Amino acid sequence: MLRAYLSRREDIITNSQPGMLAARALAEATDAALADLADSAGRHISRPWSLIALGGYGAGRLLPASDLDLLIVTAGPPAETRRFVEALLYPLWDASLDVGHQVRTRREQRRATQQDIQTLTATLTGRVIAGDTSLGEAVLRECARDARRSARKVLRELSRRIRTGSPYLLEPNLKEGAGGQRDFDELTWTSAVLAGVPGTGWGPLTALGFLSEGQHALISRAAERIVSARWELHRTGARPAEVFTLDIAEESQLDAEQLQSALADTHHILLAVREALGSGRPSAVGPSEVIDADALIDLLARGAHALPELERLAWSGALDRFASGLSALMRTRRPGLSHVLTVGAHCLACAAALADIPATDPVAMRSSTSLPSKDRIALVAAALTHDFGKLEPGPGHAERGAVFAKQAAVALGGDEEGAADAATLVHEHLLLAKTTAMDDLDDEDVILRVASTVRSRHLLPSLHLLTAADASATSPSAWSPWYASLVGTLVTRLDAALSDEVDGAGIAETGERVRAEATRLLANSDGQSLLAFVQAAPLRYLASRSAHEVLAHAVLLTELDGRKHPHDVRISVSSGPAPETFDVTVVAHERSDLFARVAGAFSLAGLDILASDAHGTHYGVALDSFTVRSATDAPVEHETWSRLECCVKAALADSLELRIRLDERAKHYDSRRSRIHVDVSVDASLGYATVVRVIAPDRVGLLYDVAHAISELGLDIRSARVMTVDGTARDVFRVVDADGRAPTDPGVLGHVVMHVRERARPRRG
């Protein structure tokens, strides 16, 4: 009998269309098998007994990897009861089925449901499957009537249930998450409590006016979709986490956007029912909500605290008059690097983040306080619609979104100039982020190019705040203090480049001012070598340092200059631009693979390189600057710098097998599959150097591998900019050949791309 059941079970799991019908078929097949087992085991017990299915199984909904939650009600003698339970359960356990069980008397079960809410909720969907039916049904009715007598307390406790995440997550938890299985279970429990009858479905909520007929239909469709998706998760072995991942969404035949709608419908209807129950006004049906522009702007000014209300308004369609199509975009999925929310939910989070960002970022605070009130409507419109171009899949969403921004600005009360500004902000909302990630912020050409795109200085504060809010809404780690400081640096330099006084020469003037100040500080000294370094230093280096920092670097260089030992090194450390970061300067005799060796030494010392600049040579001595943080949870201490110095010296002396040591270190770190693909591109248009850009999943030893690959090709890294954001390395190298010229031959450049791409890929084994 049990073998026949297991065969039938496997057939249902393998061949059934995922959904409620499959879940019921599996429950019915299991009922029959358990009833036969229980009847056979019943010969061991002389007193009445009843076998009851609880929880989801009790509701007639059994998924492939769900537990069999059972209650055995009997007042039989302990020895008899034990033999009965063993005869019933051991065959199930031997068949590797997950079975949870309780053995209680009628009175014990009532007491347990009164004392524990989880026991009560499981019992409210209970169903007798074998034994004394009248006994089992009496127990279930008594527990439900007890809950009704304490309805206010029980419903209050149900409303305090923890609901994780958001129904708009691209990777939602389909069981415990907001909008998931437990949400429509709560509606079932609530109905049973109000009716005082177990397993009643949602009818009592509708009869009492807390759930409309339309909402009842929405919940029914949502339940079907969520059960279908959970069936897929169980069947693919992803059941423990109950998370509908992006990979599963791609491989599944299910409509992921319909699933997103189901989660949202369940989430918002449950909250509406909770609110109606709390107010005691049983009317879930009413006119469509109306909100005016001023009220919406005031709501957004509350920041993230307003998101639940904003999501409800968007779901109901109340915000479509300001941002046409927002309600549809709340379920639209466009998975991209780091994004965790649907398009519409991301736009709402971005608009709300405008109020929160300035509190955590001093440069953003400056941008916010400098923003005229008339520009705020354009900024809010841009934030609400910046990704609306994703309504149509494919590249170019920023360009497509501009028209939506114009319409939103007008709907929010803006004038024609504000509407044009909103369109420009959406069109360029990726500009600052891409520049920060891909280009050298110390390169004047970069600043001037970006400034010419922004054009209007008055748009810069809005563009800065939109960039920060967009990143903040993308994922928790996409707007880190380090990344914020880099964008802030770009904004500050763009502001200078766009000012009337500077007229685009900000970096050049800053560099010359630092050079003049450093020269003045050396006026009364006889340090000719120091002065020679100051006079020869490139502008882009000078513009990113104070005069005192330049002189400190000059001292390090001159201490090494003229020494015969090729492996000598000087290292200086100071506080970095963001909390828990450090600026480290390394001075050593020039060699073709110096940058690679030093980068590998940092990794071995337990330091994560956030950014780096290789400043070239001065009389055969190289000066490389790094911004670092701890690569582990351990704090950076004095011993860290001693370890770094030892690692650098050993690497330069060839007494350290860098590749082997880095591979050993990498084994101690998470090697989860990354969705980021390696991308390498070259740009020979600068003239004085060829740019090699690398995008790759960050890992231990990545910078060493890329820099070493470049040096293996006989190229020298003249300057480098490395940055890691949210697990993605975005590195930029300016390289020259042995003659100091930019390589431009297509064959050479193609070889560079292939060689660097090969070395940047995740290492295996």
JSON list of N, CA and C in Angstrom, two decimals, residues 70-109:
[
{"chain": "A", "resi": 70, "resn": "LEU", "atom": "N", "xyz": [0.60, 16.44, 11.55]},
{"chain": "A", "resi": 70, "resn": "LEU", "atom": "CA", "xyz": [-0.46, 15.56, 12.02]},
{"chain": "A", "resi": 70, "resn": "LEU", "atom": "C", "xyz": [-0.74, 15.76, 13.51]},
{"chain": "A", "resi": 71, "resn": "LEU", "atom": "N", "xyz": [-2.01, 15.59, 13.89]},
{"chain": "A", "resi": 71, "resn": "LEU", "atom": "CA", "xyz": [-2.43, 15.58, 15.28]},
{"chain": "A", "resi": 71, "resn": "LEU", "atom": "C", "xyz": [-3.18, 14.28, 15.54]},
{"chain": "A", "resi": 72, "resn": "ILE", "atom": "N", "xyz": [-2.78, 13.58, 16.58]},
{"chain": "A", "resi": 72, "resn": "ILE", "atom": "CA", "xyz": [-3.47, 12.36, 17.00]},
{"chain": "A", "resi": 72, "resn": "ILE", "atom": "C", "xyz": [-4.17, 12.68, 18.31]},
{"chain": "A", "resi": 73, "resn": "VAL", "atom": "N", "xyz": [-5.47, 12.61, 18.30]},
{"chain": "A", "resi": 73, "resn": "VAL", "atom": "CA", "xyz": [-6.25, 12.88, 19.51]},
{"chain": "A", "resi": 73, "resn": "VAL", "atom": "C", "xyz": [-6.75, 11.56, 20.08]},
{"chain": "A", "resi": 74, "resn": "THR", "atom": "N", "xyz": [-6.38, 11.29, 21.31]},
{"chain": "A", "resi": 74, "resn": "THR", "atom": "CA", "xyz": [-6.80, 10.06, 21.98]},
{"chain": "A", "resi": 74, "resn": "THR", "atom": "C", "xyz": [-6.57, 10.20, 23.47]},
{"chain": "A", "resi": 75, "resn": "ALA", "atom": "N", "xyz": [-7.35, 9.44, 24.22]},
{"chain": "A", "resi": 75, "resn": "ALA", "atom": "CA", "xyz": [-7.13, 9.36, 25.67]},
{"chain": "A", "resi": 75, "resn": "ALA", "atom": "C", "xyz": [-6.71, 7.95, 26.05]},
{"chain": "A", "resi": 76, "resn": "GLY", "atom": "N", "xyz": [-6.15, 7.23, 25.07]},
{"chain": "A", "resi": 76, "resn": "GLY", "atom": "CA", "xyz": [-5.75, 5.86, 25.31]},
{"chain": "A", "resi": 76, "resn": "GLY", "atom": "C", "xyz": [-4.59, 5.75, 26.28]},
{"chain": "A", "resi": 77, "resn": "PRO", "atom": "N", "xyz": [-4.38, 4.55, 26.87]},
{"chain": "A", "resi": 77, "resn": "PRO", "atom": "CA", "xyz": [-3.25, 4.34, 27.78]},
{"chain": "A", "resi": 77, "resn": "PRO", "atom": "C", "xyz": [-1.92, 4.61, 27.06]},
{"chain": "A", "resi": 78, "resn": "PRO", "atom": "N", "xyz": [-0.90, 5.12, 27.76]},
{"chain": "A", "resi": 78, "resn": "PRO", "atom": "CA", "xyz": [0.37, 5.49, 27.12]},
{"chain": "A", "resi": 78, "resn": "PRO", "atom": "C", "xyz": [1.00, 4.36, 26.32]},
{"chain": "A", "resi": 79, "resn": "ALA", "atom": "N", "xyz": [1.00, 3.15, 26.86]},
{"chain": "A", "resi": 79, "resn": "ALA", "atom": "CA", "xyz": [1.66, 2.04, 26.15]},
{"chain": "A", "resi": 79, "resn": "ALA", "atom": "C", "xyz": [0.93, 1.73, 24.85]},
{"chain": "A", "resi": 80, "resn": "GLU", "atom": "N", "xyz": [-0.41, 1.69, 24.91]},
{"chain": "A", "resi": 80, "resn": "GLU", "atom": "CA", "xyz": [-1.18, 1.44, 23.69]},
{"chain": "A", "resi": 80, "resn": "GLU", "atom": "C", "xyz": [-0.98, 2.56, 22.67]},
{"chain": "A", "resi": 81, "resn": "THR", "atom": "N", "xyz": [-1.01, 3.78, 23.18]},
{"chain": "A", "resi": 81, "resn": "THR", "atom": "CA", "xyz": [-0.85, 4.93, 22.29]},
{"chain": "A", "resi": 81, "resn": "THR", "atom": "C", "xyz": [0.50, 4.90, 21.60]},
{"chain": "A", "resi": 82, "resn": "ARG", "atom": "N", "xyz": [1.55, 4.56, 22.34]},
{"chain": "A", "resi": 82, "resn": "ARG", "atom": "CA", "xyz": [2.88, 4.52, 21.75]},
{"chain": "A", "resi": 82, "resn": "ARG", "atom": "C", "xyz": [2.94, 3.49, 20.63]},
{"chain": "A", "resi": 83, "resn": "ARG", "atom": "N", "xyz": [2.36, 2.30, 20.84]},
{"chain": "A", "resi": 83, "resn": "ARG", "atom": "CA", "xyz": [2.38, 1.28, 19.80]},
{"chain": "A", "resi": 83, "resn": "ARG", "atom": "C", "xyz": [1.60, 1.75, 18.57]},
{"chain": "A", "resi": 84, "resn": "PHE", "atom": "N", "xyz": [0.49, 2.42, 18.82]},
{"chain": "A", "resi": 84, "resn": "PHE", "atom": "CA", "xyz": [-0.32, 2.94, 17.70]},
{"chain": "A", "resi": 84, "resn": "PHE", "atom": "C", "xyz": [0.47, 3.98, 16.89]},
{"chain": "A", "resi": 85, "resn": "VAL", "atom": "N", "xyz": [1.09, 4.91, 17.59]},
{"chain": "A", "resi": 85, "resn": "VAL", "atom": "CA", "xyz": [1.84, 5.98, 16.92]},
{"chain": "A", "resi": 85, "resn": "VAL", "atom": "C", "xyz": [3.01, 5.40, 16.14]},
{"chain": "A", "resi": 86, "resn": "GLU", "atom": "N", "xyz": [3.73, 4.45, 16.74]},
{"chain": "A", "resi": 86, "resn": "GLU", "atom": "CA", "xyz": [4.87, 3.85, 16.05]},
{"chain": "A", "resi": 86, "resn": "GLU", "atom": "C", "xyz": [4.42, 3.09, 14.80]},
{"chain": "A", "resi": 87, "resn": "ALA", "atom": "N", "xyz": [3.34, 2.36, 14.92]},
{"chain": "A", "resi": 87, "resn": "ALA", "atom": "CA", "xyz": [2.84, 1.62, 13.76]},
{"chain": "A", "resi": 87, "resn": "ALA", "atom": "C", "xyz": [2.40, 2.55, 12.64]},
{"chain": "A", "resi": 88, "resn": "LEU", "atom": "N", "xyz": [1.92, 3.74, 13.01]},
{"chain": "A", "resi": 88, "resn": "LEU", "atom": "CA", "xyz": [1.48, 4.71, 12.01]},
{"chain": "A", "resi": 88, "resn": "LEU", "atom": "C", "xyz": [2.65, 5.45, 11.38]},
{"chain": "A", "resi": 89, "resn": "LEU", "atom": "N", "xyz": [3.60, 5.89, 12.21]},
{"chain": "A", "resi": 89, "resn": "LEU", "atom": "CA", "xyz": [4.61, 6.83, 11.73]},
{"chain": "A", "resi": 89, "resn": "LEU", "atom": "C", "xyz": [5.88, 6.18, 11.21]},
{"chain": "A", "resi": 90, "resn": "TYR", "atom": "N", "xyz": [6.29, 5.04, 11.76]},
{"chain": "A", "resi": 90, "resn": "TYR", "atom": "CA", "xyz": [7.55, 4.46, 11.32]},
{"chain": "A", "resi": 90, "resn": "TYR", "atom": "C", "xyz": [7.58, 4.16, 9.82]},
{"chain": "A", "resi": 91, "resn": "PRO", "atom": "N", "xyz": [6.52, 3.62, 9.24]},
{"chain": "A", "resi": 91, "resn": "PRO", "atom": "CA", "xyz": [6.55, 3.42, 7.78]},
{"chain": "A", "resi": 91, "resn": "PRO", "atom": "C", "xyz": [6.73, 4.73, 7.01]},
{"chain": "A", "resi": 92, "resn": "LEU", "atom": "N", "xyz": [6.14, 5.81, 7.52]},
{"chain": "A", "resi": 92, "resn": "LEU", "atom": "CA", "xyz": [6.28, 7.11, 6.85]},
{"chain": "A", "resi": 92, "resn": "LEU", "atom": "C", "xyz": [7.71, 7.61, 6.95]},
{"chain": "A", "resi": 93, "resn": "TRP", "atom": "N", "xyz": [8.29, 7.49, 8.15]},
{"chain": "A", "resi": 93, "resn": "TRP", "atom": "CA", "xyz": [9.68, 7.92, 8.32]},
{"chain": "A", "resi": 93, "resn": "TRP", "atom": "C", "xyz": [10.63, 7.06, 7.47]},
{"chain": "A", "resi": 94, "resn": "ASP", "atom": "N", "xyz": [10.35, 5.76, 7.44]},
{"chain": "A", "resi": 94, "resn": "ASP", "atom": "CA", "xyz": [11.20, 4.87, 6.64]},
{"chain": "A", "resi": 94, "resn": "ASP", "atom": "C", "xyz": [11.13, 5.24, 5.16]},
{"chain": "A", "resi": 95, "resn": "ALA", "atom": "N", "xyz": [10.01, 5.82, 4.74]},
{"chain": "A", "resi": 95, "resn": "ALA", "atom": "CA", "xyz": [9.85, 6.24, 3.35]},
{"chain": "A", "resi": 95, "resn": "ALA", "atom": "C", "xyz": [10.43, 7.64, 3.11]},
{"chain": "A", "resi": 96, "resn": "SER", "atom": "N", "xyz": [11.13, 8.19, 4.12]},
{"chain": "A", "resi": 96, "resn": "SER", "atom": "CA", "xyz": [11.80, 9.50, 4.03]},
{"chain": "A", "resi": 96, "resn": "SER", "atom": "C", "xyz": [10.82, 10.66, 3.87]},
{"chain": "A", "resi": 97, "resn": "LEU", "atom": "N", "xyz": [9.62, 10.50, 4.40]},
{"chain": "A", "resi": 97, "resn": "LEU", "atom": "CA", "xyz": [8.65, 11.59, 4.39]},
{"chain": "A", "resi": 97, "resn": "LEU", "atom": "C", "xyz": [8.85, 12.44, 5.64]},
{"chain": "A", "resi": 98, "resn": "ASP", "atom": "N", "xyz": [8.70, 13.75, 5.49]},
{"chain": "A", "resi": 98, "resn": "ASP", "atom": "CA", "xyz": [8.82, 14.66, 6.63]},
{"chain": "A", "resi": 98, "resn": "ASP", "atom": "C", "xyz": [7.49, 14.72, 7.36]},
{"chain": "A", "resi": 99, "resn": "VAL", "atom": "N", "xyz": [7.47, 14.19, 8.56]},
{"chain": "A", "resi": 99, "resn": "VAL", "atom": "CA", "xyz": [6.24, 14.12, 9.33]},
{"chain": "A", "resi": 99, "resn": "VAL", "atom": "C", "xyz": [6.44, 14.82, 10.67]},
{"chain": "A", "resi": 100, "resn": "GLY", "atom": "N", "xyz": [5.56, 15.77, 10.95]},
{"chain": "A", "resi": 100, "resn": "GLY", "atom": "CA", "xyz": [5.53, 16.37, 12.27]},
{"chain": "A", "resi": 100, "resn": "GLY", "atom": "C", "xyz": [4.26, 15.94, 12.96]},
{"chain": "A", "resi": 101, "resn": "HIS", "atom": "N", "xyz": [4.32, 15.59, 14.25]},
{"chain": "A", "resi": 101, "resn": "HIS", "atom": "CA", "xyz": [3.12, 15.06, 14.89]},
{"chain": "A", "resi": 101, "resn": "HIS", "atom": "C", "xyz": [3.05, 15.49, 16.35]},
{"chain": "A", "resi": 102, "resn": "GLN", "atom": "N", "xyz": [1.83, 15.54, 16.83]},
{"chain": "A", "resi": 102, "resn": "GLN", "atom": "CA", "xyz": [1.55, 15.75, 18.24]},
{"chain": "A", "resi": 102, "resn": "GLN", "atom": "C", "xyz": [0.50, 14.72, 18.66]},
{"chain": "A", "resi": 103, "resn": "VAL", "atom": "N", "xyz": [0.64, 14.21, 19.87]},
{"chain": "A", "resi": 103, "resn": "VAL", "atom": "CA", "xyz": [-0.35, 13.30, 20.45]},
{"chain": "A", "resi": 103, "resn": "VAL", "atom": "C", "xyz": [-0.92, 13.98, 21.68]},
{"chain": "A", "resi": 104, "resn": "ARG", "atom": "N", "xyz": [-2.23, 14.28, 21.64]},
{"chain": "A", "resi": 104, "resn": "ARG", "atom": "CA", "xyz": [-2.85, 15.01, 22.75]},
{"chain": "A", "resi": 104, "resn": "ARG", "atom": "C", "xyz": [-4.26, 14.48, 23.01]},
{"chain": "A", "resi": 105, "resn": "THR", "atom": "N", "xyz": [-4.71, 14.72, 24.22]},
{"chain": "A", "resi": 105, "resn": "THR", "atom": "CA", "xyz": [-6.10, 14.47, 24.52]},
{"chain": "A", "resi": 105, "resn": "THR", "atom": "C", "xyz": [-6.92, 15.66, 24.01]},
{"chain": "A", "resi": 106, "resn": "ARG", "atom": "N", "xyz": [-8.21, 15.48, 24.03]},
{"chain": "A", "resi": 106, "resn": "ARG", "atom": "CA", "xyz": [-9.11, 16.56, 23.59]},
{"chain": "A", "resi": 106, "resn": "ARG", "atom": "C", "xyz": [-8.88, 17.83, 24.40]},
{"chain": "A", "resi": 107, "resn": "ARG", "atom": "N", "xyz": [-8.77, 17.68, 25.71]},
{"chain": "A", "resi": 107, "resn": "ARG", "atom": "CA", "xyz": [-8.57, 18.84, 26.58]},
{"chain": "A", "resi": 107, "resn": "ARG", "atom": "C", "xyz": [-7.19, 19.46, 26.36]},
{"chain": "A", "resi": 108, "resn": "GLU", "atom": "N", "xyz": [-6.17, 18.63, 26.16]},
{"chain": "A", "resi": 108, "resn": "GLU", "atom": "CA", "xyz": [-4.81, 19.15, 25.95]},
{"chain": "A", "resi": 108, "resn": "GLU", "atom": "C", "xyz": [-4.71, 19.98, 24.67]},
{"chain": "A", "resi": 109, "resn": "GLN", "atom": "N", "xyz": [-5.41, 19.53, 23.63]},
{"chain": "A", "resi": 109, "resn": "GLN", "atom": "CA", "xyz": [-5.36, 20.28, 22.37]},
{"chain": "A", "resi": 109, "resn": "GLN", "atom": "C", "xyz": [-6.04, 21.64, 22.53]}
]
